[in-house]
mmCIF file of C-alpha atoms and ligand atoms in Angstrom:
data_model
loop_
_atom_site.group_PDB
_atom_site.id
_atom_site.type_symbol
_atom_site.label_atom_id
_atom_site.label_comp_id
_atom_site.label_asym_id
_atom_site.label_seq_id
_atom_site.Cartn_x
_atom_site.Cartn_y
_atom_site.Cartn_z
ATOM 1 C CA UNK J 1 103.616 114.165 -2.750
ATOM 2 C CA UNK J 2 102.641 112.474 0.429
ATOM 3 C CA UNK J 3 99.187 113.186 1.287
ATOM 4 C CA UNK J 4 99.660 112.800 5.077
ATOM 5 C CA UNK J 5 102.646 115.368 5.554
ATOM 6 C CA UNK J 6 101.675 118.635 6.656
ATOM 7 C CA UNK J 7 102.766 121.656 4.575
ATOM 8 C CA UNK J 8 104.900 122.702 7.378
ATOM 9 C CA UNK J 9 107.250 119.497 6.630
ATOM 10 C CA UNK J 10 106.071 118.801 3.130
ATOM 11 C CA UNK J 11 108.351 121.674 1.947
ATOM 12 C CA UNK J 12 111.239 120.673 4.316
ATOM 13 C CA UNK J 13 112.728 117.445 2.578
ATOM 14 C CA UNK J 14 115.536 115.462 4.178
ATOM 15 C CA UNK J 15 118.311 116.904 5.982
ATOM 16 C CA UNK J 16 121.780 116.487 4.280
ATOM 17 C CA UNK J 17 123.153 114.749 7.218
ATOM 18 C CA UNK J 18 120.728 112.100 6.972
ATOM 19 C CA UNK J 19 121.319 111.489 3.051
ATOM 20 C CA UNK J 20 124.891 111.423 2.997
ATOM 21 C CA UNK J 21 125.320 109.477 6.213
ATOM 22 C CA UNK J 22 123.053 107.027 4.484
ATOM 23 C CA UNK J 23 124.882 107.075 1.149
ATOM 24 C CA UNK J 24 128.401 106.777 2.604
ATOM 25 C CA UNK J 25 127.178 103.726 4.557
ATOM 26 C CA UNK J 26 125.612 102.056 1.418
ATOM 27 C CA UNK J 27 128.940 102.820 -0.780
ATOM 28 C CA UNK J 28 131.482 101.866 1.983
ATOM 29 C CA UNK J 29 132.758 105.499 1.956
ATOM 30 C CA UNK J 30 134.984 106.887 5.089
ATOM 31 C CA UNK J 31 132.375 109.182 6.744
ATOM 32 C CA UNK J 32 133.440 112.524 7.291
ATOM 33 C CA UNK J 33 130.317 114.117 6.278
ATOM 34 C CA UNK J 34 128.227 114.242 9.599
ATOM 35 C CA UNK J 35 129.607 115.992 12.505
ATOM 36 C CA UNK J 36 130.143 113.246 15.127
ATOM 37 C CA UNK J 37 133.020 112.252 17.068
ATOM 38 C CA UNK J 38 134.508 108.775 15.833
ATOM 39 C CA UNK J 39 136.255 108.693 19.391
ATOM 40 C CA UNK J 40 134.665 107.484 22.746
ATOM 41 C CA UNK J 41 133.631 109.892 25.343
ATOM 42 C CA UNK J 42 135.300 109.915 29.211
ATOM 43 C CA UNK J 43 134.962 106.735 31.021
ATOM 44 C CA UNK J 44 133.921 108.292 34.316
ATOM 45 C CA UNK J 45 131.067 109.768 32.268
ATOM 46 C CA UNK J 46 130.396 106.478 30.625
ATOM 47 C CA UNK J 47 130.597 104.984 34.401
ATOM 48 C CA UNK J 48 128.369 107.618 35.955
ATOM 49 C CA UNK J 49 125.216 106.894 33.472
ATOM 50 C CA UNK J 50 125.683 103.549 34.394
ATOM 51 C CA UNK J 51 125.818 103.926 37.885
ATOM 52 C CA UNK J 52 122.813 106.031 37.679
ATOM 53 C CA UNK J 53 120.962 103.679 35.622
ATOM 54 C CA UNK J 54 121.977 100.821 38.322
ATOM 55 C CA UNK J 55 120.537 103.062 41.255
ATOM 56 C CA UNK J 56 117.175 103.378 39.752
ATOM 57 C CA UNK J 57 117.682 107.426 38.717
ATOM 58 C CA UNK J 58 115.424 106.292 35.813
ATOM 59 C CA UNK J 59 112.194 108.309 36.313
ATOM 60 C CA UNK J 60 111.034 111.478 34.844
ATOM 61 C CA UNK J 61 113.847 114.203 35.792
ATOM 62 C CA UNK J 62 112.760 117.692 36.639
ATOM 63 C CA UNK J 63 111.272 119.292 33.865
ATOM 64 C CA UNK J 64 114.057 121.756 33.738
ATOM 65 C CA UNK J 65 116.936 120.029 34.527
ATOM 66 C CA UNK J 66 118.468 118.343 37.552
ATOM 67 C CA UNK J 67 119.645 120.696 40.008
ATOM 68 C CA UNK J 68 123.392 119.052 40.136
ATOM 69 C CA UNK J 69 123.355 119.427 36.381
ATOM 70 C CA UNK J 70 121.928 123.324 36.446
ATOM 71 C CA UNK J 71 124.387 123.974 39.225
ATOM 72 C CA UNK J 72 127.316 122.173 37.364
ATOM 73 C CA UNK J 73 126.582 124.190 33.804
ATOM 74 C CA UNK J 74 126.203 127.608 35.728
ATOM 75 C CA UNK J 75 129.465 126.741 37.342
ATOM 76 C CA UNK J 76 130.915 125.907 34.085
ATOM 77 C CA UNK J 77 130.203 129.361 32.580
ATOM 78 C CA UNK J 78 130.866 131.298 35.198
ATOM 79 C CA UNK J 79 134.882 129.861 35.396
ATOM 80 C CA UNK J 80 134.808 130.040 31.691
ATOM 81 C CA UNK J 81 133.478 133.376 30.731
ATOM 82 C CA UNK J 82 132.644 135.319 33.865
ATOM 83 C CA UNK J 83 128.923 134.599 33.160
ATOM 84 C CA UNK J 84 126.682 134.486 36.288
ATOM 85 C CA UNK J 85 123.313 132.570 35.851
ATOM 86 C CA UNK J 86 120.999 131.487 38.256
ATOM 87 C CA UNK J 87 120.647 127.866 38.065
ATOM 88 C CA UNK J 88 116.870 127.494 39.422
ATOM 89 C CA UNK J 89 115.753 130.205 37.108
ATOM 90 C CA UNK J 90 118.115 130.881 34.424
ATOM 91 C CA UNK J 91 119.552 127.219 33.377
ATOM 92 C CA UNK J 92 116.973 124.977 31.366
ATOM 93 C CA UNK J 93 118.715 121.515 30.587
ATOM 94 C CA UNK J 94 116.885 120.530 27.124
ATOM 95 C CA UNK J 95 117.097 117.045 24.867
ATOM 96 C CA UNK J 96 120.277 118.494 22.850
ATOM 97 C CA UNK J 97 120.809 122.196 21.942
ATOM 98 C CA UNK J 98 118.503 121.276 18.877
ATOM 99 C CA UNK J 99 115.550 121.079 21.107
ATOM 100 C CA UNK J 100 116.950 124.493 23.205
ATOM 101 C CA UNK J 101 116.291 126.129 19.774
ATOM 102 C CA UNK J 102 113.076 125.035 19.066
ATOM 103 C CA UNK J 103 111.834 125.771 22.410
ATOM 104 C CA UNK J 104 113.520 128.975 21.973
ATOM 105 C CA UNK J 105 112.017 129.807 18.757
ATOM 106 C CA UNK J 106 108.483 128.675 19.645
ATOM 107 C CA UNK J 107 109.081 130.293 22.818
ATOM 108 C CA UNK J 108 109.894 133.949 21.697
ATOM 109 C CA UNK J 109 108.418 134.163 18.141
ATOM 110 C CA UNK J 110 105.107 135.409 17.084
ATOM 111 C CA UNK J 111 103.629 134.331 13.618
ATOM 112 C CA UNK J 112 105.463 136.594 11.029
ATOM 113 C CA UNK J 113 108.611 137.370 12.957
ATOM 114 C CA UNK J 114 111.815 137.153 11.635
ATOM 115 C CA UNK J 115 115.462 136.190 13.095
ATOM 116 C CA UNK J 116 118.479 136.876 11.429
ATOM 117 C CA UNK J 117 121.190 134.414 10.779
ATOM 118 C CA UNK J 118 124.305 134.246 8.893
ATOM 119 C CA UNK J 119 124.756 132.410 5.768
ATOM 120 C CA UNK J 120 125.563 129.566 5.790
ATOM 121 C CA UNK J 121 123.429 128.813 8.500
ATOM 122 C CA UNK J 122 122.989 125.502 10.282
ATOM 123 C CA UNK J 123 120.314 123.808 8.844
ATOM 124 C CA UNK J 124 117.986 123.582 11.651
ATOM 125 C CA UNK J 125 117.349 126.818 11.867
ATOM 126 C CA UNK J 126 114.607 128.343 9.365
ATOM 127 C CA UNK J 127 112.819 124.826 9.713
ATOM 128 C CA UNK J 128 112.501 125.841 13.462
ATOM 129 C CA UNK J 129 111.874 129.101 12.792
ATOM 130 C CA UNK J 130 109.080 127.950 10.642
ATOM 131 C CA UNK J 131 107.361 125.762 12.830
ATOM 132 C CA UNK J 132 107.049 128.876 15.136
ATOM 133 C CA UNK J 133 105.531 130.833 12.273
ATOM 134 C CA UNK J 134 108.193 133.126 11.511
ATOM 135 C CA UNK J 135 111.475 133.101 9.259
ATOM 136 C CA UNK J 136 114.878 133.631 8.823
ATOM 137 C CA UNK J 137 116.760 136.568 7.088
ATOM 138 C CA UNK J 138 120.084 135.359 6.190
ATOM 139 C CA UNK J 139 123.427 137.979 5.889
ATOM 140 C CA UNK J 140 126.336 136.530 4.433
ATOM 141 C CA UNK J 141 129.728 135.657 5.551
ATOM 142 C CA UNK J 142 131.764 136.150 2.893
ATOM 143 C CA UNK J 143 134.898 133.790 1.821
ATOM 144 C CA UNK J 144 137.760 133.923 2.252
ATOM 145 C CA UNK J 145 137.471 134.905 5.631
ATOM 146 C CA UNK J 146 133.891 135.007 6.668
ATOM 147 C CA UNK J 147 133.616 138.665 7.225
ATOM 148 C CA UNK J 148 130.014 140.244 7.252
ATOM 149 C CA UNK J 149 129.509 143.710 5.634
ATOM 150 C CA UNK J 150 128.052 145.683 8.767
ATOM 151 C CA UNK J 151 125.750 147.588 6.308
ATOM 152 C CA UNK J 152 124.242 144.428 4.943
ATOM 153 C CA UNK J 153 123.644 143.313 8.744
ATOM 154 C CA UNK J 154 122.404 146.678 10.015
ATOM 155 C CA UNK J 155 119.780 146.576 6.687
ATOM 156 C CA UNK J 156 118.747 143.066 7.801
ATOM 157 C CA UNK J 157 117.340 144.394 11.188
ATOM 158 C CA UNK J 158 113.810 145.915 10.634
ATOM 159 C CA UNK J 159 110.464 146.389 12.391
ATOM 160 C CA UNK J 160 109.670 142.328 12.184
ATOM 161 C CA UNK J 161 113.165 141.378 13.401
ATOM 162 C CA UNK J 162 112.650 139.395 16.842
ATOM 163 C CA UNK J 163 116.229 138.066 17.276
ATOM 164 C CA UNK J 164 119.195 137.126 15.704
ATOM 165 C CA UNK J 165 120.534 133.591 15.825
ATOM 166 C CA UNK J 166 124.491 133.523 15.809
ATOM 167 C CA UNK J 167 126.669 130.315 15.705
ATOM 168 C CA UNK J 168 129.397 130.857 17.394
ATOM 169 C CA UNK J 169 131.745 128.984 16.872
ATOM 170 C CA UNK J 170 130.573 128.621 13.597
ATOM 171 C CA UNK J 171 128.918 125.657 11.440
ATOM 172 C CA UNK J 172 130.285 124.998 8.972
ATOM 173 C CA UNK J 173 132.858 127.973 8.317
ATOM 174 C CA UNK J 174 134.812 127.220 11.517
ATOM 175 C CA UNK J 175 134.978 131.184 12.247
ATOM 176 C CA UNK J 176 134.719 132.286 15.788
ATOM 177 C CA UNK J 177 133.289 136.113 16.127
ATOM 178 C CA UNK J 178 135.610 138.868 17.279
ATOM 179 C CA UNK J 179 134.320 140.736 20.356
ATOM 180 C CA UNK J 180 133.991 143.868 17.666
ATOM 181 C CA UNK J 181 131.852 142.195 15.543
ATOM 182 C CA UNK J 182 129.763 140.841 18.646
ATOM 183 C CA UNK J 183 129.704 144.726 19.717
ATOM 184 C CA UNK J 184 128.116 145.560 16.483
ATOM 185 C CA UNK J 185 125.713 142.800 16.887
ATOM 186 C CA UNK J 186 124.801 144.045 20.487
ATOM 187 C CA UNK J 187 124.162 147.436 19.150
ATOM 188 C CA UNK J 188 121.611 146.334 16.721
ATOM 189 C CA UNK J 189 120.084 144.721 19.030
ATOM 190 C CA UNK J 190 119.764 147.216 21.640
ATOM 191 C CA UNK J 191 118.858 149.522 19.103
ATOM 192 C CA UNK J 192 115.761 147.550 17.574
ATOM 193 C CA UNK J 193 114.813 145.409 20.757
ATOM 194 C CA UNK J 194 116.149 142.343 19.694
ATOM 195 C CA UNK J 195 117.025 139.276 21.360
ATOM 196 C CA UNK J 196 120.492 137.359 20.667
ATOM 197 C CA UNK J 197 120.431 133.750 20.302
ATOM 198 C CA UNK J 198 123.804 132.459 20.546
ATOM 199 C CA UNK J 199 124.347 128.495 19.447
ATOM 200 C CA UNK J 200 127.580 127.610 21.142
ATOM 201 C CA UNK J 201 127.956 123.817 20.815
ATOM 202 C CA UNK J 202 131.413 124.180 19.458
ATOM 203 C CA UNK J 203 132.897 126.623 22.549
ATOM 204 C CA UNK J 204 135.474 124.342 23.397
ATOM 205 C CA UNK J 205 136.444 123.368 20.194
ATOM 206 C CA UNK J 206 138.801 126.409 19.112
ATOM 207 C CA UNK J 207 142.279 126.497 18.075
ATOM 208 C CA UNK J 208 145.427 128.666 18.054
ATOM 209 C CA UNK J 209 145.168 132.087 19.887
ATOM 210 C CA UNK J 210 141.104 132.123 18.962
ATOM 211 C CA UNK J 211 138.972 133.175 21.923
ATOM 212 C CA UNK J 212 135.271 132.256 22.326
ATOM 213 C CA UNK J 213 133.260 135.166 23.563
ATOM 214 C CA UNK J 214 129.809 134.569 24.878
ATOM 215 C CA UNK J 215 127.756 137.747 23.666
ATOM 216 C CA UNK J 216 125.774 137.540 26.827
ATOM 217 C CA UNK J 217 128.528 138.900 28.195
ATOM 218 C CA UNK J 218 129.027 142.002 26.374
ATOM 219 C CA UNK J 219 127.772 145.016 27.538
ATOM 220 C CA UNK J 220 123.973 145.545 27.671
ATOM 221 C CA UNK J 221 123.759 141.785 26.340
ATOM 222 C CA UNK J 222 123.148 139.793 29.721
ATOM 223 C CA UNK J 223 119.318 140.204 29.509
ATOM 224 C CA UNK J 224 118.408 140.071 26.089
ATOM 225 C CA UNK J 225 120.694 136.898 25.114
ATOM 226 C CA UNK J 226 119.792 132.752 25.040
ATOM 227 C CA UNK J 227 122.939 131.195 25.353
ATOM 228 C CA UNK J 228 122.659 127.810 24.143
ATOM 229 C CA UNK J 229 125.158 124.945 24.379
ATOM 230 C CA UNK J 230 125.277 121.123 24.495
ATOM 231 C CA UNK J 231 127.314 118.315 26.105
ATOM 232 C CA UNK J 232 127.549 116.192 23.030
ATOM 233 C CA UNK J 233 130.593 117.890 20.986
ATOM 234 C CA UNK J 234 132.274 118.379 24.260
ATOM 235 C CA UNK J 235 132.269 115.240 25.779
ATOM 236 C CA UNK J 236 132.047 113.504 22.416
ATOM 237 C CA UNK J 237 128.399 111.962 23.269
ATOM 238 C CA UNK J 238 126.072 113.329 20.425
ATOM 239 C CA UNK J 239 123.910 110.399 20.918
ATOM 240 C CA UNK J 240 123.163 111.463 24.441
ATOM 241 C CA UNK J 241 121.292 114.633 23.612
ATOM 242 C CA UNK J 242 121.798 116.895 26.560
ATOM 243 C CA UNK J 243 121.939 120.376 25.878
ATOM 244 C CA UNK J 244 120.653 123.955 27.741
ATOM 245 C CA UNK J 245 119.758 127.215 27.407
ATOM 246 C CA UNK J 246 121.247 129.662 29.970
ATOM 247 C CA UNK J 247 119.034 133.164 29.613
ATOM 248 C CA UNK J 248 117.339 135.796 32.211
ATOM 249 C CA UNK J 249 114.347 134.640 34.287
ATOM 250 C CA UNK J 250 112.045 136.169 31.986
ATOM 251 C CA UNK J 251 113.723 134.719 28.739
ATOM 252 C CA UNK J 252 113.795 131.414 30.548
ATOM 253 C CA UNK J 253 110.270 131.498 31.254
ATOM 254 C CA UNK J 254 109.700 132.135 27.447
ATOM 255 C CA UNK J 255 111.790 129.014 26.911
ATOM 256 C CA UNK J 256 110.297 126.396 29.330
ATOM 257 C CA UNK J 257 106.800 127.427 28.132
ATOM 258 C CA UNK J 258 107.590 125.659 24.944
ATOM 259 C CA UNK J 259 109.999 123.100 26.319
ATOM 260 C CA UNK J 260 107.350 121.894 29.051
ATOM 261 C CA UNK J 261 105.099 120.388 26.020
ATOM 262 C CA UNK J 262 107.840 119.264 23.577
ATOM 263 C CA UNK J 263 109.744 116.995 25.745
ATOM 264 C CA UNK J 264 108.724 117.790 29.398
ATOM 265 C CA UNK J 265 112.203 116.633 30.545
ATOM 266 C CA UNK J 266 115.132 115.204 29.227
ATOM 267 C CA UNK J 267 117.071 111.405 29.997
ATOM 268 C CA UNK J 268 117.476 111.256 33.719
ATOM 269 C CA UNK J 269 120.834 109.027 34.122
ATOM 270 C CA UNK J 270 122.435 111.133 31.022
ATOM 271 C CA UNK J 271 121.868 114.103 33.041
ATOM 272 C CA UNK J 272 123.696 112.655 36.080
ATOM 273 C CA UNK J 273 126.563 111.531 33.962
ATOM 274 C CA UNK J 274 126.989 115.180 32.175
ATOM 275 C CA UNK J 275 126.651 116.701 35.786
ATOM 276 C CA UNK J 276 129.765 114.622 36.437
ATOM 277 C CA UNK J 277 131.403 115.588 32.804
ATOM 278 C CA UNK J 278 130.994 119.380 33.904
ATOM 279 C CA UNK J 279 132.320 119.061 37.857
ATOM 280 C CA UNK J 280 135.133 116.800 36.934
ATOM 281 C CA UNK J 281 136.153 119.273 33.884
ATOM 282 C CA UNK J 282 135.885 122.107 36.244
ATOM 283 C CA UNK J 283 138.902 120.524 38.097
ATOM 284 C CA UNK J 284 141.065 118.914 35.653
ATOM 285 C CA UNK J 285 142.675 119.419 32.076
ATOM 286 C CA UNK J 286 139.955 117.979 30.320
ATOM 287 C CA UNK J 287 139.206 121.253 28.160
ATOM 288 C CA UNK J 288 143.047 121.856 27.315
ATOM 289 C CA UNK J 289 143.694 118.307 26.505
ATOM 290 C CA UNK J 290 140.168 118.619 24.254
ATOM 291 C CA UNK J 291 141.700 121.551 22.374
ATOM 292 C CA UNK J 292 145.311 119.855 21.844
ATOM 293 C CA UNK J 293 143.483 116.736 20.357
ATOM 294 C CA UNK J 294 141.590 118.340 18.417
ATOM 295 C CA UNK J 295 144.187 120.720 17.015
ATOM 296 C CA UNK J 296 146.319 117.804 16.274
ATOM 297 C CA UNK J 297 143.534 116.269 14.041
ATOM 298 C CA UNK J 298 142.883 119.660 12.345
ATOM 299 C CA UNK J 299 146.284 119.809 11.314
ATOM 300 C CA UNK J 300 146.251 115.966 9.887
ATOM 301 C CA UNK J 301 143.203 116.835 7.899
ATOM 302 C CA UNK J 302 144.232 119.979 6.693
ATOM 303 C CA UNK J 303 147.777 118.245 5.619
ATOM 304 C CA UNK J 304 145.447 115.595 3.364
ATOM 305 C CA UNK J 305 143.560 118.202 1.849
ATOM 306 C CA UNK J 306 146.099 120.311 0.983
ATOM 307 C CA UNK J 307 148.299 117.580 -0.464
ATOM 308 C CA UNK J 308 145.140 116.558 -2.670
ATOM 309 C CA UNK J 309 145.057 120.470 -4.168
ATOM 310 C CA UNK J 310 142.394 121.303 -2.317
ATOM 311 C CA UNK J 311 142.857 124.825 -0.294
ATOM 312 C CA UNK J 312 141.696 124.882 2.975
ATOM 313 C CA UNK J 313 139.508 128.265 4.225
ATOM 314 C CA UNK J 314 140.422 129.476 7.299
ATOM 315 C CA UNK J 315 138.843 128.068 10.355
ATOM 316 C CA UNK J 316 139.433 129.182 14.256
ATOM 317 C CA UNK J 317 137.010 127.096 15.615
ATOM 318 C CA UNK J 318 134.037 123.748 15.346
ATOM 319 C CA UNK J 319 135.460 120.155 14.141
ATOM 320 C CA UNK J 320 135.105 121.101 10.460
ATOM 321 C CA UNK J 321 137.345 122.083 7.757
ATOM 322 C CA UNK J 322 135.992 123.821 4.571
ATOM 323 C CA UNK J 323 138.102 122.594 1.232
ATOM 324 C CA UNK J 324 137.950 125.190 -1.934
ATOM 325 C CA UNK J 325 137.001 123.272 -4.798
ATOM 326 C CA UNK J 326 136.514 125.694 -7.259
ATOM 327 C CA UNK J 327 138.444 125.241 -10.183
ATOM 328 C CA UNK J 328 138.705 121.409 -10.018
ATOM 329 C CA UNK J 329 136.060 121.636 -12.840
ATOM 330 C CA UNK J 330 132.412 120.653 -10.870
ATOM 331 C CA UNK J 331 129.574 122.188 -11.419
ATOM 332 C CA UNK J 332 128.932 122.846 -8.336
ATOM 333 C CA UNK J 333 129.402 121.511 -4.384
ATOM 334 C CA UNK J 334 126.704 118.726 -4.876
ATOM 335 C CA UNK J 335 128.339 117.343 -8.029
ATOM 336 C CA UNK J 336 131.897 117.715 -6.098
ATOM 337 C CA UNK J 337 130.894 115.839 -2.998
ATOM 338 C CA UNK J 338 128.939 113.009 -4.840
ATOM 339 C CA UNK J 339 131.970 112.415 -7.152
ATOM 340 C CA UNK J 340 134.008 112.187 -3.966
ATOM 341 C CA UNK J 341 131.593 109.638 -2.453
ATOM 342 C CA UNK J 342 131.499 107.516 -5.289
ATOM 343 C CA UNK J 343 134.892 107.627 -7.090
ATOM 344 C CA UNK J 344 137.171 108.198 -4.247
ATOM 345 C CA UNK J 345 135.526 107.001 -1.098
ATOM 346 C CA UNK J 346 135.358 109.741 1.016
ATOM 347 C CA UNK J 347 131.883 111.368 2.286
ATOM 348 C CA UNK J 348 131.886 115.353 2.617
ATOM 349 C CA UNK J 349 128.923 117.906 3.293
ATOM 350 C CA UNK J 350 128.033 120.230 0.561
ATOM 351 C CA UNK J 351 127.513 123.249 2.283
ATOM 352 C CA UNK J 352 124.904 124.792 -0.584
ATOM 353 C CA UNK J 353 122.504 123.143 2.053
ATOM 354 C CA UNK J 354 122.956 126.067 4.248
ATOM 355 C CA UNK J 355 122.292 128.647 1.867
ATOM 356 C CA UNK J 356 118.791 130.103 1.206
ATOM 357 C CA UNK J 357 119.335 129.945 -2.760
ATOM 358 C CA UNK J 358 122.138 127.016 -3.044
ATOM 359 C CA UNK J 359 122.686 128.164 -6.285
ATOM 360 C CA UNK J 360 124.708 131.162 -4.874
ATOM 361 C CA UNK J 361 127.026 129.014 -2.609
ATOM 362 C CA UNK J 362 130.599 129.343 -3.283
ATOM 363 C CA UNK J 363 131.945 125.412 -4.306
ATOM 364 C CA UNK J 364 133.273 124.010 -1.312
ATOM 365 C CA UNK J 365 133.213 120.830 0.553
ATOM 366 C CA UNK J 366 133.065 120.296 4.497
ATOM 367 C CA UNK J 367 135.330 117.999 6.002
ATOM 368 C CA UNK J 368 134.468 116.723 9.572
ATOM 369 C CA UNK J 369 138.018 115.915 11.307
ATOM 370 C CA UNK J 370 136.279 114.547 14.750
ATOM 371 C CA UNK J 371 137.835 111.338 13.941
ATOM 372 C CA UNK J 372 140.804 109.001 15.038
ATOM 373 C CA UNK J 373 143.897 109.970 13.410
ATOM 374 C CA UNK J 374 144.278 106.909 11.058
ATOM 375 C CA UNK J 375 140.892 107.056 9.650
ATOM 376 C CA UNK J 376 141.992 110.850 8.808
ATOM 377 C CA UNK J 377 144.761 109.240 7.485
ATOM 378 C CA UNK J 378 143.199 106.641 5.233
ATOM 379 C CA UNK J 379 140.596 109.594 4.039
ATOM 380 C CA UNK J 380 143.892 111.488 3.169
ATOM 381 C CA UNK J 381 145.301 108.582 0.846
ATOM 382 C CA UNK J 382 142.290 108.476 -0.979
ATOM 383 C CA UNK J 383 142.132 112.328 -1.871
ATOM 384 C CA UNK J 384 145.571 111.977 -2.527
ATOM 385 C CA UNK J 385 143.930 110.076 -5.816
ATOM 386 C CA UNK J 386 141.301 112.639 -6.655
ATOM 387 C CA UNK J 387 141.202 113.651 -10.177
ATOM 388 C CA UNK J 388 139.646 116.683 -12.172
ATOM 389 C CA UNK J 389 135.756 116.541 -12.896
ATOM 390 C CA UNK J 390 135.414 114.082 -15.457
ATOM 391 C CA UNK J 391 134.041 115.548 -18.561
ATOM 392 C CA UNK J 392 130.370 116.265 -18.541
ATOM 393 C CA UNK J 393 130.136 116.595 -14.938
HETATM 394 N N1 PMP A 401 123.593 123.642 16.398
HETATM 395 C C1 PMP A 401 125.116 123.126 15.650
HETATM 396 C C2 PMP A 401 125.759 124.502 15.127
HETATM 397 C C3 PMP A 401 125.507 121.983 15.354
HETATM 398 O O1 PMP A 401 126.286 121.813 14.792
HETATM 399 C C4 PMP A 401 125.146 121.060 16.007
HETATM 400 C C5 PMP A 401 124.755 119.816 15.536
HETATM 401 N N2 PMP A 401 126.015 119.141 16.047
HETATM 402 C C6 PMP A 401 123.651 121.236 16.809
HETATM 403 C C7 PMP A 401 123.255 122.598 17.143
HETATM 404 C C8 PMP A 401 123.076 120.409 17.413
HETATM 405 O O2 PMP A 401 123.402 119.955 19.159
HETATM 406 P P1 PMP A 401 122.805 118.538 19.672
HETATM 407 O O3 PMP A 401 123.080 117.637 19.096
HETATM 408 O O4 PMP A 401 123.129 119.086 21.171
HETATM 409 O O5 PMP A 401 121.288 118.942 19.585
HETATM 410 N N1 LIG A 402 125.709 119.201 13.707
HETATM 411 C C1 LIG A 402 125.792 118.209 13.252
HETATM 412 C C2 LIG A 402 126.670 118.219 11.649
HETATM 413 O O1 LIG A 402 126.755 119.640 11.566
HETATM 414 C C3 LIG A 402 124.932 117.039 12.714
HETATM 415 C C4 LIG A 402 123.865 116.737 13.409
HETATM 416 C C5 LIG A 402 122.777 116.284 12.693
HETATM 417 O O2 LIG A 402 122.773 115.081 12.061
HETATM 418 N N2 LIG A 402 121.505 116.711 12.907
HETATM 419 O O3 LIG A 402 127.131 117.997 10.768
#
């Protein structure tokens, strides 16, 4: 018991990503746990950051983002999804999607308010809602296709519901929500005067014929949606933490009310460089190339897992695959992932960390395939030695 820790943080524990990465380092395992690209981002983006630093663009940025980046974000969403946003009053640059999510929760929730989330959920959401005095109400995505029961979703909305948070494409399942599913959610938002927060950090990493649709573009949703994204995954620079929120002026004002006292502003040279990244991607084949690169990596990972006798669940987006470990004789996903780490030398995330009651989670393991293909092949070789659970595990 840490006598200095507030009740707010004492109950949170340590994030599963930190724990698994640390163990992977200690044990020399191939780390397919925490989600971050194992390859470098584009050279022009790196050069743009160096140039901005050398040009002494190193003082505070305007609190809501440098105008060039706000404009590039608005242009990007307009071009990709037909969503128009006024850069000055509707686009806010934040320190990663993480800060955009926190500023949103602090900006729109009152104590006692609820946010509906799909379970499994990204682990930051309940913690962030609780910082704002609110809580999350999970609705299950069900294996194997990660569909949800519309009645269960309808029942989750009540007089305390302030918002629903949709991760789309979804981490950890790789689900991409269909237009029909989004419209069902949209109807509930309108009936209950709730806000749709959408976390779209994997919008450029989708596969086959999947189509990403921001809920903000569905009828009646433009002004009750907060669209959150990050340049971290899209440009393979998660360490720069350049994220953003797009929302109506009124919702933006609420988000900015919190943002100004969380970080005030985000790193200036990296904003300049991400403006270059987005501007360039509008004129080049960057997004198509990213999709083909990830499709090849996804195929390599899938083949490696299947070769190890681990069936892979369907996934249309994100850089994760979930492998089914039920029937391998392990008690739960944590035991399975610890076996992988210690005996096989591959780190994966046990998705029970993304369930309100971890004991109800299916026995799966999440593998991040945002790595060079030789690393995925080395992992596949190790996984081929995977045995059944040792007796007593
Ligand atoms: N949302 C989801 C679903 C994520 O997986 C992550 C982490 N990659 C984030 C938000 C955080 O994004 P950022 O690093 O831009 O804060
Ligand atoms: N979003 C990344 C994941 O899902 C991890 C980011 C983090 O470590 N907070 O693996």
